[in-house]
């Protein structure tokens, strides 16, 4: 068995102990069937298997990019197995081993500045939290118009993605409205260039965030990532094995976060305004784009809250207050966020948004070939966070190498609204 198949076998064994390790269908069905038929393995033994495979990868004389990619997957799998074995693995160590980065906290001045800019663009007067609450309420898409709005936006994004990046022949994304859920949207890849994207009809979906959300989940976000990785795996077989909690996953989440910056790109608010008007939904597009930009910057507060909770030992009340203050959300929404941060499966995941997004955006902004071509490279080649760390102002490409974990100041669960 070659090292990639051995790593996939290990991933299937870990996934059997704790489902949710694999991102999408198993890449090698015969391995998955064999693992499903064997006795469940002791996680302590799987820790040892990961260590042995790392040594074999290091000695195998593989091309540097493939060696680093496989090693990163094995480090992440070893961490998952250690947790399943009951080891006490600290939060920062988990983030480092799972995602290949070290988490950094927000600078208070950055948060104050984001609030100041929001105050300048939000309508009304009075406390910022109240104005944000009123804006969110006024921006909600009526449930009876949500299906038409989603269909129109996805069609526009698909057309633009086809023109700017290209789409694999036969790809298909089915978008469903699914009723009340604790999340806003969720992409499930079925293999064979097919995905199903579920959008919750909870009365919370806002017109201003609808296009960025669907760019994140569908075109040119997660659905396109899965499809192009499947096609590119003929050249880069390691792309066939995708783990939710991995450095590869952080880059994928970062690319989805940055998707709207490429398709439609700057000025997307005007595009959203025009498309939604055709679906009977009003939007001030330029204002929405400014507001969403600041809310994106504030999004890393979720990582701050996770660090408060799992590194500083802060109690739930302090974390809830921090989330409500800086994200300008009500108590109910803050509690849903805290539930996510406390979930054993997802508590480290906020780093994918907080660090993955900035890493990818910086790469796209500085790429000499332009953001569309740079995004295509991220979709079609094995890229680790350390590949995206700038060195004297130039971004690393997938063959440049670099330290792991990435020293960035220190990228799939449902996307929370």
CSV table of C-alpha atoms in Angstrom, one decimal, residues 20-188:
chain,number,residue,atom,x,y,z
A,20,UNK,CA,-16.8,14.0,10.7
A,21,UNK,CA,-13.0,13.6,10.1
A,22,UNK,CA,-13.4,13.1,6.4
A,23,UNK,CA,-14.6,16.0,4.3
A,24,UNK,CA,-16.9,14.6,1.7
A,25,UNK,CA,-17.2,10.9,0.6
A,26,UNK,CA,-14.2,8.6,1.2
A,27,UNK,CA,-11.7,9.0,-1.7
A,28,UNK,CA,-11.1,5.2,-1.9
A,29,UNK,CA,-14.3,3.2,-1.5
A,30,UNK,CA,-12.6,-0.1,-1.3
A,31,UNK,CA,-10.5,1.1,1.7
A,32,UNK,CA,-13.6,2.5,3.4
A,33,UNK,CA,-15.5,-0.8,2.9
A,34,UNK,CA,-12.6,-2.8,4.4
A,35,UNK,CA,-12.2,-0.5,7.4
A,36,UNK,CA,-16.0,-0.6,8.0
A,37,UNK,CA,-15.8,-4.4,8.1
A,38,UNK,CA,-12.9,-4.6,10.5
A,39,UNK,CA,-13.0,-4.3,14.4
A,40,UNK,CA,-12.8,-0.8,15.6
A,41,UNK,CA,-9.2,0.1,16.4
A,42,UNK,CA,-7.8,1.4,19.6
A,43,UNK,CA,-7.1,5.2,19.2
A,44,UNK,CA,-3.8,4.7,21.0
A,45,UNK,CA,-2.7,2.3,18.3
A,46,UNK,CA,-3.8,4.9,15.7
A,47,UNK,CA,-1.5,7.5,17.3
A,48,UNK,CA,1.3,5.1,16.8
A,49,UNK,CA,0.3,4.4,13.2
A,50,UNK,CA,0.3,8.2,12.4
A,51,UNK,CA,3.8,8.5,13.9
A,52,UNK,CA,5.1,5.5,11.9
A,53,UNK,CA,3.6,6.9,8.7
A,54,UNK,CA,5.2,10.3,9.3
A,55,UNK,CA,8.6,8.6,9.5
A,56,UNK,CA,7.9,6.7,6.3
A,57,UNK,CA,6.8,9.9,4.5
A,58,UNK,CA,10.0,11.7,5.6
A,59,UNK,CA,12.2,8.9,4.3
A,60,UNK,CA,10.3,8.1,1.1
A,61,UNK,CA,12.0,10.7,-1.2
A,62,UNK,CA,8.7,12.2,-2.3
A,63,UNK,CA,8.5,15.5,-4.1
A,64,UNK,CA,8.7,18.3,-1.4
A,65,UNK,CA,5.1,19.5,-1.9
A,66,UNK,CA,3.6,16.0,-1.6
A,67,UNK,CA,5.8,15.2,1.4
A,68,UNK,CA,4.7,18.3,3.2
A,69,UNK,CA,1.1,17.8,2.4
A,70,UNK,CA,1.0,14.2,3.5
A,71,UNK,CA,2.9,15.1,6.7
A,72,UNK,CA,0.4,17.8,7.5
A,73,UNK,CA,-2.5,15.4,7.1
A,74,UNK,CA,-0.8,12.9,9.4
A,75,UNK,CA,0.0,15.5,12.0
A,76,UNK,CA,-3.7,16.4,12.0
A,77,UNK,CA,-4.8,12.7,12.2
A,78,UNK,CA,-2.4,12.0,15.0
A,79,UNK,CA,-3.9,14.9,17.0
A,80,UNK,CA,-7.4,13.6,16.4
A,81,UNK,CA,-6.3,10.1,17.6
A,82,UNK,CA,-4.6,11.6,20.7
A,83,UNK,CA,-7.9,13.3,21.6
A,84,UNK,CA,-9.9,10.2,21.1
A,85,UNK,CA,-7.4,8.3,23.3
A,86,UNK,CA,-8.2,10.7,26.1
A,87,UNK,CA,-4.9,12.7,26.0
A,88,UNK,CA,-5.0,16.2,27.5
A,89,UNK,CA,-4.0,18.2,24.4
A,90,UNK,CA,-4.1,22.0,25.0
A,91,UNK,CA,-6.2,24.2,22.9
A,92,UNK,CA,-3.3,26.1,21.1
A,93,UNK,CA,-1.5,22.8,20.5
A,94,UNK,CA,-4.7,21.4,19.0
A,95,UNK,CA,-5.0,24.4,16.6
A,96,UNK,CA,-1.4,24.1,15.7
A,97,UNK,CA,-1.5,20.4,14.9
A,98,UNK,CA,-4.9,20.3,13.3
A,99,UNK,CA,-4.6,23.4,11.1
A,100,UNK,CA,-0.9,24.3,10.9
A,101,UNK,CA,-1.2,27.8,12.3
A,102,UNK,CA,-1.0,29.5,15.7
A,103,UNK,CA,-4.1,31.5,16.7
A,104,UNK,CA,-3.7,35.2,17.3
A,105,UNK,CA,-6.0,37.6,19.2
A,106,UNK,CA,-7.6,40.7,17.8
A,107,UNK,CA,-6.1,44.0,18.5
A,108,UNK,CA,-8.7,46.1,20.5
A,109,UNK,CA,-8.0,49.1,18.3
A,110,UNK,CA,-9.0,47.1,15.2
A,111,UNK,CA,-12.3,46.3,16.8
A,112,UNK,CA,-13.0,49.9,17.9
A,113,UNK,CA,-12.2,51.1,14.4
A,114,UNK,CA,-14.6,48.5,12.8
A,115,UNK,CA,-17.3,49.8,15.1
A,116,UNK,CA,-16.5,53.4,14.2
A,117,UNK,CA,-16.8,52.6,10.5
A,118,UNK,CA,-20.1,50.7,11.1
A,119,UNK,CA,-21.5,53.7,13.0
A,120,UNK,CA,-20.7,55.9,10.0
A,121,UNK,CA,-22.6,53.7,7.5
A,122,UNK,CA,-25.5,52.3,9.5
A,123,UNK,CA,-28.8,54.4,9.3
A,124,UNK,CA,-30.3,56.0,12.4
A,125,UNK,CA,-28.8,57.4,15.6
A,126,UNK,CA,-28.2,56.1,19.0
A,127,UNK,CA,-26.3,53.1,20.4
A,128,UNK,CA,-24.5,51.1,17.8
A,129,UNK,CA,-25.9,47.8,19.0
A,130,UNK,CA,-29.5,49.0,18.7
A,131,UNK,CA,-28.8,50.4,15.2
A,132,UNK,CA,-27.2,47.1,14.1
A,133,UNK,CA,-30.2,45.2,15.5
A,134,UNK,CA,-32.6,47.4,13.5
A,135,UNK,CA,-30.6,47.1,10.4
A,136,UNK,CA,-30.5,43.3,10.6
A,137,UNK,CA,-34.3,43.2,11.2
A,138,UNK,CA,-35.0,45.5,8.2
A,139,UNK,CA,-32.6,43.5,6.0
A,140,UNK,CA,-34.2,40.1,6.4
A,141,UNK,CA,-35.4,38.5,3.2
A,142,UNK,CA,-39.1,37.7,3.4
A,143,UNK,CA,-39.4,33.9,3.6
A,144,UNK,CA,-41.8,33.8,0.6
A,145,UNK,CA,-39.1,35.5,-1.6
A,146,UNK,CA,-36.1,33.6,-0.3
A,147,UNK,CA,-36.3,30.8,-2.8
A,148,UNK,CA,-36.4,33.1,-5.8
A,149,UNK,CA,-33.6,35.3,-4.4
A,150,UNK,CA,-31.4,32.3,-3.8
A,151,UNK,CA,-32.0,30.9,-7.3
A,152,UNK,CA,-31.3,34.2,-8.9
A,153,UNK,CA,-28.1,34.8,-7.0
A,154,UNK,CA,-26.7,31.3,-7.6
A,155,UNK,CA,-27.4,31.6,-11.3
A,156,UNK,CA,-25.6,35.0,-11.4
A,157,UNK,CA,-22.6,33.6,-9.5
A,158,UNK,CA,-22.4,30.5,-11.6
A,159,UNK,CA,-22.4,32.5,-14.8
A,160,UNK,CA,-19.6,34.8,-13.6
A,161,UNK,CA,-17.6,31.9,-12.2
A,162,UNK,CA,-17.8,30.1,-15.5
A,163,UNK,CA,-16.6,33.2,-17.3
A,164,UNK,CA,-13.8,34.0,-14.8
A,165,UNK,CA,-12.5,30.7,-13.6
A,166,UNK,CA,-14.2,28.0,-15.7
A,167,UNK,CA,-16.4,25.1,-14.5
A,168,UNK,CA,-15.7,21.4,-14.9
A,169,UNK,CA,-18.1,19.7,-17.4
A,170,UNK,CA,-21.0,18.1,-15.6
A,171,UNK,CA,-20.7,19.9,-12.3
A,172,UNK,CA,-24.0,20.5,-10.5
A,173,UNK,CA,-25.0,22.2,-7.3
A,174,UNK,CA,-28.6,21.6,-6.0
A,175,UNK,CA,-29.7,24.3,-3.5
A,176,UNK,CA,-32.5,23.5,-1.2
A,177,UNK,CA,-34.4,25.5,1.5
A,178,UNK,CA,-34.6,23.3,4.5
A,179,UNK,CA,-36.5,25.0,7.3
A,180,UNK,CA,-35.2,26.0,10.7
A,181,UNK,CA,-31.7,24.9,11.5
A,182,UNK,CA,-29.0,26.1,13.9
A,183,UNK,CA,-26.9,27.2,10.9
A,184,UNK,CA,-27.5,29.4,7.9
A,185,UNK,CA,-26.1,27.3,5.0
A,186,UNK,CA,-24.3,24.0,4.7
A,187,UNK,CA,-22.6,22.3,1.6
A,188,UNK,CA,-22.5,18.5,1.3
